[in-house]
Amino acid sequence: QVQLVESGGGSVQPGGSLRLSCVASRSIYASNFMAWYRQAPGRERELIASITGGGVTDYVDTVKGRFTISKDVARNTVYLQMNNLQPEDTAIYLCNVVLFLKGYWGQGTQVTVSS
């Protein structure tokens, strides 16, 4: 079993930045896929950023150029740096890690962007 704990969410004004962290309870060195999803009220969960074990990243078009996913395997942590946040980025952000063919989810952290 792997427990994931997200942190770093909060309320910001449009144009602001946040850095989300997802800490795993065990090593993520062997993970081939780590990702951030988000879910806004009334909408389906959306994959927004992913990173492979080899460090290859991918982003949904709506966050490309504004968000950056990264990982620190020594700290068992996946990050999501979010810049130039906009109201449409308001959602619960969830971390997902696939380890030995099993997916694990955190509880999510709320991000609210408003003026």
PDB file of C-alpha atoms in Angstrom, residues 21 35 44 59 64-65 78 115:
ATOM      1  CA  SER A  21       3.374  18.678  -3.352  1.00  0.00           C
ATOM      2  CA  ALA A  35       0.351  12.452 -12.529  1.00  0.00           C
ATOM      3  CA  GLU A  44     -15.267  14.966 -14.634  1.00  0.00           C
ATOM      4  CA  TYR A  59       0.406  18.308 -20.254  1.00  0.00           C
ATOM      5  CA  LYS A  64       0.765  23.846 -21.133  1.00  0.00           C
ATOM      6  CA  GLY A  65       3.288  26.618 -20.612  1.00  0.00           C
ATOM      7  CA  VAL A  78       5.852  14.774  -6.951  1.00  0.00           C
ATOM      8  CA  SER A 115     -10.334  38.178  -7.451  1.00  0.00           C
TER       9      SER A 115
END
